[in-house]
Coordinates of C-alpha atoms in Angstrom, one line a residue:
M42 CA 3.4 -1.6 -35.4
A43 CA 5.7 -4.3 -34.1
Y44 CA 7.5 -3.7 -30.8
Q45 CA 10.9 -2.1 -31.1
A46 CA 13.7 -2.2 -28.5
L47 CA 14.4 0.9 -26.5
Y48 CA 17.8 1.6 -28.0
R49 CA 16.2 1.6 -31.5
V50 CA 13.2 3.8 -30.5
W51 CA 15.4 6.3 -28.7
R52 CA 18.3 6.3 -31.1
S53 CA 19.8 9.8 -31.3
Q54 CA 18.4 11.8 -34.3
R55 CA 20.3 15.1 -33.6
F56 CA 23.8 15.8 -32.5
D57 CA 22.4 17.3 -29.2
D58 CA 20.9 13.9 -28.5
V59 CA 24.2 12.1 -28.5
V60 CA 25.2 11.5 -24.9
G61 CA 28.7 12.1 -23.5
Q62 CA 30.4 13.1 -26.7
D63 CA 30.1 16.9 -26.6
A64 CA 33.5 17.7 -28.1
I65 CA 33.0 15.4 -31.1
T66 CA 29.4 16.5 -31.9
Q67 CA 30.4 20.2 -31.6
T68 CA 33.3 19.7 -34.0
L69 CA 31.1 18.0 -36.6
K70 CA 28.4 20.7 -36.3
N71 CA 30.9 23.5 -36.8
A72 CA 32.4 21.7 -39.9
I73 CA 28.9 21.4 -41.4
S74 CA 28.0 25.0 -40.6
Q75 CA 31.3 26.3 -42.1
Q76 CA 31.1 24.0 -45.2
K77 CA 34.4 22.3 -44.2
I78 CA 33.4 18.8 -44.9
S79 CA 36.2 16.2 -45.3
H80 CA 36.0 13.3 -47.7
A81 CA 36.7 10.6 -45.0
Y82 CA 36.1 10.3 -41.3
L83 CA 37.1 7.6 -38.8
F84 CA 34.9 7.0 -35.7
T85 CA 36.5 4.8 -33.1
G86 CA 35.5 3.8 -29.6
P87 CA 33.9 1.1 -27.5
R88 CA 30.5 -0.4 -28.3
G89 CA 27.4 1.6 -27.7
T90 CA 29.1 5.0 -27.5
G91 CA 27.2 6.6 -30.5
K92 CA 29.6 6.0 -33.5
T93 CA 27.0 4.8 -36.0
S94 CA 24.3 7.2 -34.7
A95 CA 26.7 10.1 -35.1
A96 CA 27.5 8.9 -38.7
K97 CA 23.8 8.8 -39.7
I98 CA 23.2 12.2 -38.1
F99 CA 26.1 13.6 -40.0
A100 CA 24.8 12.1 -43.3
K101 CA 21.4 13.7 -42.7
A102 CA 22.9 17.1 -41.8
I103 CA 25.0 17.4 -45.0
N104 CA 22.1 16.3 -47.2
C105 CA 19.4 18.3 -45.4
P106 CA 18.3 21.4 -47.3
N107 CA 17.0 22.9 -44.0
S108 CA 20.0 22.3 -41.9
H109 CA 20.5 24.9 -39.2
D110 CA 23.7 25.3 -37.1
G111 CA 24.9 21.9 -38.3
E112 CA 21.8 20.1 -37.1
P113 CA 19.3 18.2 -39.5
C114 CA 15.7 19.3 -39.4
N115 CA 14.4 15.6 -39.3
E116 CA 11.3 16.8 -41.1
C117 CA 12.2 17.1 -44.7
E118 CA 11.9 14.2 -47.2
N119 CA 15.7 13.6 -47.2
C120 CA 15.9 13.4 -43.4
R121 CA 13.0 11.0 -43.1
A122 CA 14.3 8.8 -45.9
I123 CA 17.7 8.6 -44.2
T124 CA 16.1 7.8 -40.8
N125 CA 14.1 5.0 -42.4
G126 CA 17.1 3.7 -44.3
Q127 CA 15.5 4.4 -47.7
F128 CA 17.8 7.1 -49.0
D129 CA 19.7 6.0 -52.1
D130 CA 22.7 8.3 -51.5
V131 CA 23.4 7.0 -48.0
I132 CA 24.7 3.5 -48.1
E133 CA 25.5 1.6 -44.8
I134 CA 27.7 -1.5 -45.1
D135 CA 28.6 -4.1 -42.5
A136 CA 32.3 -4.9 -43.1
A137 CA 32.0 -8.0 -40.9
S138 CA 30.0 -9.7 -43.6
N139 CA 31.2 -7.8 -46.6
N140 CA 34.9 -7.9 -46.0
G141 CA 36.2 -9.2 -49.4
V142 CA 38.0 -7.3 -52.1
D143 CA 35.1 -7.9 -54.6
E144 CA 32.6 -6.1 -52.4
I145 CA 34.8 -3.1 -51.9
R146 CA 35.6 -3.0 -55.7
F147 CA 31.8 -2.9 -56.3
L148 CA 31.5 -0.2 -53.8
T149 CA 34.2 2.0 -55.3
E150 CA 32.7 1.5 -58.8
R151 CA 29.3 2.8 -57.5
A152 CA 31.1 5.7 -55.8
N153 CA 32.1 7.1 -59.2
Y154 CA 28.4 8.0 -59.8
S155 CA 27.1 11.4 -58.7
P156 CA 24.4 11.5 -55.9
T157 CA 20.9 11.2 -57.2
K158 CA 18.8 13.0 -54.5
G159 CA 21.1 14.6 -52.0
K160 CA 24.2 16.8 -52.2
Y161 CA 26.6 14.1 -51.0
K162 CA 26.8 10.4 -51.4
V163 CA 27.8 9.0 -48.0
Y164 CA 29.2 5.5 -47.4
I165 CA 29.0 4.3 -43.7
I166 CA 31.2 1.3 -43.2
D167 CA 30.7 -0.3 -39.8
E168 CA 33.3 -2.5 -38.2
V169 CA 35.8 -1.5 -40.9
H170 CA 38.7 -3.3 -39.2
M171 CA 37.2 -6.6 -40.4
L172 CA 38.1 -5.8 -44.0
S173 CA 40.8 -8.0 -45.6
T174 CA 44.1 -6.6 -46.8
G175 CA 43.0 -6.7 -50.4
A176 CA 39.8 -4.8 -49.5
F177 CA 41.8 -2.1 -47.7
N178 CA 44.1 -1.7 -50.7
A179 CA 41.0 -1.4 -53.0
L180 CA 39.5 1.2 -50.7
L181 CA 42.8 3.2 -50.5
K182 CA 42.8 4.4 -54.1
T183 CA 39.3 5.9 -53.7
L184 CA 40.4 7.6 -50.5
E185 CA 43.4 9.1 -52.2
E186 CA 41.4 10.7 -55.1
P187 CA 37.8 11.0 -53.9
R188 CA 35.1 12.9 -55.8
E189 CA 33.9 16.2 -54.3
S190 CA 30.5 14.8 -53.5
L191 CA 31.7 11.6 -51.9
V192 CA 32.1 11.1 -48.1
F193 CA 33.3 8.0 -46.3
I194 CA 32.5 7.4 -42.6
L195 CA 34.5 4.4 -41.2
A196 CA 33.4 3.1 -37.8
T197 CA 35.4 0.6 -35.7
T198 CA 35.9 -0.6 -32.2
E199 CA 39.5 -1.8 -32.9
P200 CA 41.4 1.0 -34.7
H201 CA 44.8 -0.7 -34.2
K202 CA 43.8 -3.2 -36.9
I203 CA 43.3 -0.5 -39.6
P204 CA 46.4 0.2 -41.8
A205 CA 48.1 3.4 -41.1
T206 CA 47.7 4.5 -44.7
I207 CA 43.9 4.4 -44.3
I208 CA 44.0 6.3 -40.9
S209 CA 46.3 9.0 -42.3
R210 CA 43.7 9.9 -45.0
T211 CA 40.8 10.4 -42.6
Q212 CA 39.8 12.7 -39.8
R213 CA 39.8 10.6 -36.7
F214 CA 37.3 11.0 -33.8
D215 CA 37.7 8.9 -30.7
F216 CA 34.4 8.2 -28.9
K217 CA 35.0 7.7 -25.1
R218 CA 33.0 5.6 -22.7
I219 CA 30.0 7.5 -21.4
D220 CA 30.0 8.7 -17.9
T221 CA 27.7 6.9 -15.4
S222 CA 25.9 10.1 -14.5
A223 CA 25.2 10.8 -18.2
I224 CA 23.8 7.3 -18.7
V225 CA 21.5 7.7 -15.6
G226 CA 20.3 11.1 -16.9
R227 CA 19.5 9.7 -20.3
M228 CA 17.6 6.7 -18.9
A229 CA 15.7 9.0 -16.5
Y230 CA 14.7 11.2 -19.4
I231 CA 13.4 8.2 -21.4
L232 CA 11.4 6.8 -18.5
E233 CA 9.9 10.1 -17.7
E234 CA 8.9 10.5 -21.4
S235 CA 7.4 7.0 -21.2
N236 CA 5.6 7.7 -17.9
Q237 CA 7.4 4.7 -16.3
P238 CA 8.0 5.0 -12.5
Y239 CA 11.5 4.0 -11.2
E240 CA 13.9 4.1 -8.3
E241 CA 17.0 6.2 -9.0
Q242 CA 19.3 3.6 -7.3
A243 CA 18.1 1.1 -9.8
L244 CA 19.3 3.3 -12.7
E245 CA 22.7 3.6 -11.1
I246 CA 23.1 -0.1 -11.0
I247 CA 22.2 -0.4 -14.6
A248 CA 24.6 2.4 -15.5
Q249 CA 27.5 0.7 -13.7
A250 CA 26.7 -2.7 -15.4
A251 CA 26.7 -1.0 -18.8
E252 CA 30.4 -0.1 -18.5
G253 CA 30.1 3.1 -20.5
G254 CA 27.8 1.8 -23.3
M255 CA 24.5 3.6 -23.8
R256 CA 23.1 0.8 -25.9
D257 CA 23.9 -1.8 -23.2
A258 CA 22.2 0.4 -20.6
L259 CA 19.0 0.7 -22.7
S260 CA 18.9 -3.0 -23.3
M261 CA 19.1 -3.8 -19.6
L262 CA 16.6 -1.1 -18.9
D263 CA 14.3 -2.7 -21.4
Q264 CA 14.6 -6.0 -19.6
A265 CA 14.0 -4.4 -16.2
I266 CA 10.8 -2.8 -17.5
S267 CA 9.5 -6.2 -18.7
F268 CA 10.5 -7.8 -15.4
A269 CA 9.2 -5.2 -13.1
D270 CA 5.6 -5.1 -11.9
G271 CA 5.0 -1.4 -12.2
T272 CA 7.8 0.6 -10.6
I273 CA 11.4 -0.4 -11.5
T274 CA 13.0 -1.2 -8.2
L275 CA 16.5 -1.9 -7.1
A276 CA 15.6 -5.6 -6.5
D277 CA 14.3 -5.9 -10.0
V278 CA 17.5 -4.5 -11.5
M279 CA 19.6 -6.7 -9.3
A280 CA 17.8 -9.8 -10.6
V281 CA 18.0 -8.7 -14.2
T282 CA 21.7 -7.7 -14.2
G283 CA 22.9 -10.5 -11.9
S284 CA 24.4 -7.9 -9.6
L285 CA 24.8 -8.4 -5.8
T286 CA 23.0 -6.4 -3.2
Y287 CA 25.0 -4.5 -0.6
E288 CA 23.6 -6.8 2.0
M289 CA 25.2 -9.9 0.2
M290 CA 28.5 -8.2 -0.1
D291 CA 28.4 -6.9 3.5
Q292 CA 28.0 -10.5 4.7
L293 CA 30.7 -11.9 2.4
L294 CA 33.4 -9.4 3.2
A295 CA 32.6 -9.3 6.9
Q296 CA 33.3 -13.0 7.0
C297 CA 36.6 -12.4 5.1
L298 CA 37.5 -9.7 7.6
N299 CA 36.9 -12.2 10.5
H300 CA 39.2 -14.8 8.7
D301 CA 36.2 -17.2 8.5
A302 CA 37.0 -18.8 5.2
A303 CA 34.5 -21.6 5.6
A304 CA 31.6 -19.3 6.2
A305 CA 32.7 -17.0 3.3
L306 CA 32.9 -20.0 0.9
T307 CA 29.4 -21.1 2.1
T308 CA 28.0 -17.6 1.4
L309 CA 29.7 -17.6 -2.0
A310 CA 28.1 -20.9 -2.9
N311 CA 24.7 -19.6 -2.0
I312 CA 25.2 -16.5 -4.1
L313 CA 26.2 -18.6 -7.1
A314 CA 23.3 -21.0 -6.6
E315 CA 21.0 -18.0 -7.1
G316 CA 22.3 -17.7 -10.6
K317 CA 24.8 -14.9 -10.1
E318 CA 27.7 -14.9 -12.6
A319 CA 31.2 -15.2 -11.2
R320 CA 32.6 -12.4 -13.4
R321 CA 29.8 -10.0 -12.4
L322 CA 30.3 -10.9 -8.8
I323 CA 34.0 -10.0 -9.0
E324 CA 33.2 -6.7 -10.6
N325 CA 30.6 -5.9 -7.9
L326 CA 33.2 -6.7 -5.1
L327 CA 35.7 -4.4 -6.8
V328 CA 33.2 -1.5 -6.8
Y329 CA 32.2 -2.3 -3.2
C330 CA 35.9 -2.1 -2.1
R331 CA 36.3 1.1 -4.1
D332 CA 33.3 2.5 -2.2
L333 CA 34.8 1.5 1.1
L334 CA 38.0 3.4 0.3
L335 CA 36.1 6.5 -0.9
Y336 CA 34.0 6.4 2.3
Q337 CA 37.2 6.6 4.3
K338 CA 39.0 9.2 2.3
A339 CA 36.3 11.3 0.4
P340 CA 32.8 10.5 1.7
Q341 CA 31.4 13.4 -0.3
L342 CA 31.9 11.4 -3.5
L343 CA 29.4 8.8 -2.3
E344 CA 26.5 11.2 -1.7
Q345 CA 24.5 9.7 -4.5
K346 CA 24.8 6.3 -2.9
A347 CA 24.1 7.5 0.6
G348 CA 20.6 6.1 0.5
H349 CA 21.7 2.5 0.1
L350 CA 24.9 2.5 2.3
T351 CA 24.1 0.0 5.0
A352 CA 25.2 0.1 8.6
E353 CA 27.3 -3.0 8.0
F354 CA 29.1 -1.1 5.2
K355 CA 29.9 1.8 7.4
Q356 CA 31.1 -0.5 10.1
L357 CA 33.4 -2.3 7.7
A358 CA 34.8 1.0 6.5
Q359 CA 35.8 1.8 10.1
Q360 CA 37.3 -1.6 10.8
L361 CA 39.3 -2.0 7.7
S362 CA 42.6 -0.1 7.1
S363 CA 43.5 1.4 3.8
Q364 CA 46.3 -1.1 3.3
Q365 CA 43.8 -4.0 3.8
I366 CA 41.5 -2.5 1.2
F367 CA 44.4 -2.0 -1.2
Y368 CA 45.3 -5.7 -0.9
W369 CA 41.6 -6.7 -1.5
I370 CA 41.4 -4.6 -4.6
K371 CA 44.7 -5.9 -5.9
T372 CA 43.6 -9.5 -5.3
L373 CA 40.2 -9.0 -6.9
N374 CA 41.8 -7.3 -9.9
E375 CA 44.2 -10.2 -10.5
T376 CA 41.3 -12.7 -10.3
Q377 CA 39.3 -10.6 -12.8
N378 CA 42.2 -10.8 -15.3
E379 CA 42.5 -14.6 -14.7
V380 CA 38.9 -15.5 -15.2
R381 CA 38.9 -13.8 -18.7
F382 CA 40.8 -16.8 -20.1
T383 CA 39.3 -19.7 -18.3
N384 CA 36.2 -21.9 -18.6
S385 CA 36.0 -22.4 -14.8
P386 CA 35.7 -18.9 -13.3
T387 CA 34.1 -20.3 -10.1
I388 CA 37.4 -22.0 -9.1
Y389 CA 39.4 -18.7 -9.4
L390 CA 36.7 -16.9 -7.5
E391 CA 36.8 -19.4 -4.6
V392 CA 40.6 -19.1 -4.4
C393 CA 40.2 -15.4 -4.3
I394 CA 37.8 -15.5 -1.4
V395 CA 40.2 -17.7 0.5
K396 CA 43.0 -15.2 -0.1
L397 CA 40.8 -12.4 1.2
A398 CA 39.9 -14.4 4.3
E399 CA 43.5 -15.3 5.1
S400 CA 44.9 -11.8 4.6
K401 CA 46.2 -10.2 7.8
Q402 CA 44.9 -6.9 9.2
P403 CA 47.7 -4.4 10.0
E404 CA 48.3 -4.0 13.8
A405 CA 47.4 -0.4 14.0
N406 CA 44.3 1.1 12.5
I407 CA 43.9 4.7 13.6
S408 CA 40.8 5.2 11.5
A409 CA 38.9 2.6 13.6
I410 CA 39.4 4.6 16.8
P411 CA 36.4 6.8 17.7
K412 CA 37.2 10.5 17.5
E413 CA 36.0 11.1 21.1
Q414 CA 38.3 8.5 22.5
T415 CA 41.2 9.9 20.5
A416 CA 40.6 13.4 21.8
Q417 CA 40.5 12.2 25.4
Q418 CA 43.8 10.3 25.0
L419 CA 45.4 13.4 23.5
T420 CA 44.2 15.6 26.4
V421 CA 45.4 13.2 29.1
G422 CA 48.8 12.6 27.5
H423 CA 49.5 16.3 26.8
D424 CA 51.4 16.8 30.2
E425 CA 53.4 13.6 29.7
T426 CA 54.4 14.7 26.2
A427 CA 55.6 18.1 27.5
A428 CA 57.7 16.4 30.2
V429 CA 59.3 14.2 27.7
I430 CA 60.1 17.1 25.4
T431 CA 61.7 19.0 28.3
E432 CA 63.9 16.0 29.2
L433 CA 65.0 15.6 25.6
K434 CA 66.0 19.3 25.5
Q435 CA 68.2 18.9 28.6
K436 CA 69.9 15.8 27.1
V437 CA 70.6 17.7 23.9
A438 CA 72.2 20.6 25.9
Q439 CA 74.4 18.1 27.8
L440 CA 75.6 16.5 24.6
E441 CA 76.4 19.9 23.0
T442 CA 78.5 20.8 26.1
R443 CA 80.5 17.5 25.9
L444 CA 81.0 17.9 22.1
K445 CA 82.6 21.4 22.7
Q446 CA 84.9 19.9 25.3
L447 CA 86.0 17.2 23.0
Q448 CA 86.7 19.7 20.2
V449 CA 88.9 21.7 22.6
A450 CA 90.8 18.6 23.7
D451 CA 91.4 17.6 20.1
S452 CA 92.8 21.0 19.1
Q453 CA 95.5 20.6 21.9
I454 CA 96.8 17.3 20.6
T455 CA 99.8 17.6 18.4
V456 CA 99.8 15.0 15.6
A457 CA 103.2 14.0 14.1
P458 CA 103.2 14.3 10.3
K459 CA 103.3 11.0 8.5
K460 CA 106.2 10.2 6.3
T461 CA 105.0 9.5 2.8
T462 CA 106.9 6.5 1.8
D463 CA 104.2 4.5 0.0
H464 CA 104.4 5.2 -3.7
T465 CA 102.2 2.3 -4.6
P466 CA 99.5 3.2 -7.2
K467 CA 96.2 4.1 -5.6
Q468 CA 94.3 1.3 -7.3
K469 CA 96.4 -1.3 -5.5
Q470 CA 94.7 -0.3 -2.3
N471 CA 91.5 -1.6 -3.7
N472 CA 90.6 -5.1 -4.7
L473 CA 91.3 -4.3 -8.4
R474 CA 94.5 -5.9 -9.6
V475 CA 96.8 -3.5 -11.6
P476 CA 98.4 -5.3 -14.7
R477 CA 101.8 -3.6 -14.4
N478 CA 103.8 -6.0 -16.5
Q479 CA 101.2 -6.2 -19.2
V480 CA 101.0 -2.4 -19.5
F481 CA 104.8 -2.0 -19.6
T482 CA 105.0 -4.7 -22.3
I483 CA 102.5 -2.8 -24.4
L484 CA 104.2 0.6 -23.8
K485 CA 107.6 -0.8 -24.9
A486 CA 106.2 -1.8 -28.3
A487 CA 103.5 0.9 -28.7
T488 CA 103.3 2.9 -31.9
K489 CA 101.3 5.8 -33.1
E490 CA 100.2 3.9 -36.2
N491 CA 98.5 1.2 -34.1
L492 CA 96.9 3.8 -31.8
H493 CA 95.5 5.9 -34.7
Q494 CA 94.2 2.8 -36.6
T495 CA 92.4 1.6 -33.5
Q496 CA 90.9 5.0 -32.7
N497 CA 89.7 5.4 -36.3
V498 CA 87.7 2.1 -36.2
W499 CA 86.7 2.4 -32.5
E500 CA 83.0 3.4 -33.2
D501 CA 82.7 0.6 -35.8
L502 CA 84.1 -1.9 -33.2
L503 CA 81.6 -0.8 -30.6
A504 CA 78.8 -1.2 -33.1
S505 CA 79.8 -4.8 -33.8
L506 CA 79.6 -5.8 -30.1
P507 CA 76.4 -7.0 -28.3
I508 CA 74.5 -4.2 -26.6
T509 CA 75.6 -5.1 -23.1
K510 CA 79.3 -5.3 -24.0
K511 CA 79.1 -2.2 -26.1
A512 CA 77.6 -0.3 -23.1
V513 CA 80.6 -1.3 -20.9
L514 CA 83.3 -0.6 -23.5
R515 CA 81.8 2.7 -24.5
Q516 CA 82.9 4.0 -21.1
G517 CA 86.5 3.2 -21.8
Q518 CA 89.3 5.1 -23.7
V519 CA 92.2 3.7 -25.7
R520 CA 95.4 5.1 -24.2
A521 CA 98.1 3.1 -26.0
A522 CA 98.3 0.4 -28.7
S523 CA 101.0 -2.0 -29.8
P524 CA 101.0 -4.8 -32.4
A525 CA 100.0 -7.2 -29.6
G526 CA 98.0 -5.3 -27.1
L527 CA 95.8 -2.3 -26.2
V528 CA 95.6 -0.3 -23.0
I529 CA 92.0 0.7 -22.3
T530 CA 91.2 2.9 -19.2
F531 CA 87.9 3.5 -17.3
D532 CA 87.0 6.3 -14.9
Y533 CA 85.1 4.0 -12.5
E534 CA 86.6 0.9 -10.9
I535 CA 83.3 -1.1 -11.0
I536 CA 83.1 -0.8 -14.8
C537 CA 86.7 -1.7 -15.1
Q538 CA 86.2 -4.8 -13.0
K539 CA 83.2 -5.8 -15.2
A540 CA 85.4 -5.5 -18.3
I541 CA 88.2 -7.5 -16.7
D542 CA 85.7 -10.3 -15.8
D543 CA 84.2 -10.4 -19.3
E544 CA 86.7 -12.7 -21.2
E545 CA 84.3 -13.0 -24.1
M546 CA 84.4 -9.3 -24.7
S547 CA 88.2 -9.3 -24.8
Q548 CA 88.1 -12.1 -27.4
L549 CA 85.5 -10.2 -29.5
V550 CA 87.7 -7.0 -29.4
G551 CA 90.7 -8.8 -30.8
T552 CA 88.6 -10.8 -33.4
N553 CA 86.6 -7.9 -34.6
L554 CA 89.7 -5.6 -34.8
S555 CA 91.4 -8.2 -37.0
K556 CA 88.5 -7.9 -39.5
M557 CA 88.7 -4.1 -39.6
I558 CA 92.5 -3.8 -39.5
P559 CA 94.4 -6.5 -41.5
N560 CA 96.9 -8.6 -39.5
Y561 CA 96.0 -6.8 -36.3
A562 CA 94.5 -8.8 -33.4
P563 CA 95.6 -7.2 -30.1
T564 CA 94.7 -8.4 -26.6
P565 CA 93.1 -5.6 -24.5
V566 CA 94.3 -4.7 -21.0
Y567 CA 91.9 -2.9 -18.7
L568 CA 92.7 -0.6 -15.8
T569 CA 91.4 2.6 -14.2
S570 CA 92.4 6.1 -15.2
A571 CA 94.1 6.7 -11.9
S572 CA 96.2 3.5 -12.3
W573 CA 97.1 4.5 -15.8
Q574 CA 98.5 7.9 -14.6
D575 CA 100.6 6.1 -11.9
L576 CA 101.9 3.4 -14.3
R577 CA 102.7 5.9 -17.0
R578 CA 104.9 8.0 -14.6
E579 CA 106.5 4.8 -13.3
F580 CA 107.3 3.7 -16.9
V581 CA 108.9 7.1 -17.7
T582 CA 111.1 6.9 -14.6
A583 CA 112.0 3.3 -15.3
Q584 CA 112.9 4.0 -18.9
K585 CA 115.0 7.1 -17.9
N586 CA 116.9 5.0 -15.3
G587 CA 117.5 2.2 -17.7
S588 CA 115.8 -0.3 -15.5
L589 CA 113.6 -1.5 -18.3
L590 CA 116.6 -2.4 -20.4
A591 CA 118.0 -4.3 -17.4
E592 CA 114.8 -6.2 -17.0
D593 CA 114.7 -7.1 -20.7
S594 CA 118.3 -8.5 -20.7
N595 CA 117.8 -10.2 -17.3
E596 CA 121.0 -8.6 -16.0
K597 CA 121.7 -7.8 -12.4
N598 CA 121.6 -4.1 -11.4
E599 CA 125.0 -2.8 -10.3
Q600 CA 125.1 -0.5 -7.3
E601 CA 126.7 2.9 -7.9
D602 CA 128.4 4.2 -4.8
A603 CA 130.1 7.2 -6.5
Q604 CA 128.6 10.7 -6.6
P605 CA 127.0 11.6 -9.9
T606 CA 129.3 13.5 -12.2
A607 CA 128.5 16.0 -14.9
S608 CA 128.7 13.3 -17.5
S609 CA 126.3 11.1 -15.6
T610 CA 123.9 13.9 -15.4
D611 CA 124.1 14.5 -19.1
S612 CA 123.5 10.8 -19.6
K613 CA 120.4 11.0 -17.5
V614 CA 119.1 14.0 -19.4
E615 CA 119.8 12.3 -22.7
K616 CA 117.9 9.2 -21.4
T617 CA 115.0 11.4 -20.4
K618 CA 114.9 12.9 -23.8
N619 CA 115.0 9.5 -25.4
S620 CA 112.2 8.2 -23.1
V621 CA 109.9 11.1 -23.8
S622 CA 110.7 10.9 -27.4
D623 CA 109.9 7.2 -27.4
L624 CA 106.6 7.9 -25.7
A625 CA 105.7 10.5 -28.3
E626 CA 106.5 8.0 -31.0
A627 CA 104.0 5.7 -29.3
G628 CA 101.3 8.3 -29.4
I629 CA 101.0 8.8 -25.6
E630 CA 102.9 12.1 -25.3
D631 CA 101.6 14.3 -22.5
D632 CA 102.8 17.4 -20.7
D633 CA 102.1 15.6 -17.5
L634 CA 104.9 13.2 -18.3
L635 CA 107.5 15.9 -17.6
N636 CA 105.8 17.8 -14.8
H637 CA 106.6 15.1 -12.3
L638 CA 110.3 14.9 -13.0
P639 CA 112.9 16.6 -10.7
P640 CA 114.2 19.9 -12.1
E641 CA 117.8 18.7 -12.5
E642 CA 116.5 15.8 -14.6
M643 CA 114.4 17.9 -17.0
P644 CA 115.6 17.7 -20.6
L645 CA 117.7 20.8 -21.5
E646 CA 116.5 23.1 -24.2
D647 CA 119.0 24.0 -27.0
P648 CA 120.0 27.7 -26.5
A649 CA 120.5 28.2 -30.2
Q650 CA 117.0 27.0 -31.0
K651 CA 115.6 29.2 -28.3
A652 CA 117.4 32.3 -29.7
V653 CA 116.1 31.6 -33.2
A654 CA 112.6 31.3 -31.8
L655 CA 113.0 34.7 -30.0
F656 CA 114.8 36.8 -32.5
G657 CA 114.3 35.1 -35.9
E658 CA 116.5 33.3 -38.3
D659 CA 117.5 36.6 -40.1
V660 CA 119.1 38.0 -36.9
V661 CA 120.7 34.9 -35.4
K662 CA 123.4 33.0 -37.2
V663 CA 124.3 29.6 -35.8
I664 CA 128.0 28.6 -36.2
D665 CA 129.2 25.1 -35.3
D666 CA 132.7 25.0 -33.7

């Protein structure tokens, strides 16, 4: 019989033989045992993780008359025919070469026929993501209304390329990368069954190079068996995989630690001259730096590698700080990403080595100090530390005494109360300018109609603005509206200042409002909520005193030397009523407007109306004199 590769000879024939996918295999076994077989499955995951093998085992198990606990017997006629690829009811298709709509239509037509030998007709479509859009659409109809005896198993390494309508009609199983220890165990089992001697360290190097793929590991193991002369040694595997020995990496990174870039580049050139691949070299250096970090922080995790950890490796781990190792790993990882998209990986690798050699070692490295020396220093310095602590305690006690004396002295000082003469709005103390005249102009002409119209379309206005401007304006609140302007307040000064500085936003507010409210394009005025409260009170007082009318007519204010009479008081009260009434007409009425007025200037309540409110219209009769 012709020679077969190891991965073909040792392909899994039972679910228990599938390495590293225990959860998936147990789920499939239970489904078969309980007769809960779905019409479509989707197996996803990296290459060499057992997707196609699991699909074939599943096809054997559901068609095996002697199936036990979800496992095929592998001895009956059906099982042997499926293993040899000669079973008519199990069809395996490579979607990479049969990705057209015609091939899938032919497949769906054949799917309408009942199985001839087994219980189920199984279609295994490998690399299903390679199908065209038309082919997916042709397959979709069959997945929607499948026959009872029809099962589809779709396998892919790129599930994101499969339409969601296909995925939603399947049971999805994600195959993960196989753990290094599981790969080593499987290879050891195969070599022992083949009576092939080996070194365990050699298998670990193969497992690391396989990157979680069992098929890749068996392919490299096959090469190592052919290359080795008897026992598979670490040197044989290093030569086959192109990996670096620890001695090579010890020398290279020691030169980088000593900032000897020239020597490091020379060592790198010698390594590449031996046929080592740049990408593989970067990966080996990353693993080496990871091992340095683990040796410092968790040496128990490197027990399996303890046999090939050199003295130079341990010395490097003591000399390097964690921060230095972090920088090396970061630099190597960046270089690994860069070489993926270049045809000259050697150049990037040389630049990386120069970066590692020029990186600076932190000044202090506690991990490099021997434990015995550290203990001696702590013992010698214990007395000095105690003396320093005692001195510090004395200084703290002295400071506490002085602090108490200062507190007593402060309590004896009489501070004269300040006269509150500054009635300037609070916001004027800050850098934010308060637009007093603009606000007063809007308040004079403000109407409830304009305010309600603006409030009704406010959310639509925000939606029409760019996202950054909408975020700013959403923090504001419309307080007053006139035919020509809006008063918008903000709780925070920084947001208010941002709105004031954004002239484009003010133009958009007027333009967009004119589209929502016919013939209405106001100019917004922004201020803080605190400034609004101050200006609102100032406006009420000014309107009550008539100073606003004087400003509008540009007339000079006359000084009133006479004492206020009853008629003047009535006049003030009437003005107060009018001012509050005007503000209510403008839609900015608030109880707070009256709370700040002096008691003698509060608007008088009609006694007759109060009596009617208390006793009712039936009891009280109002007679006008």
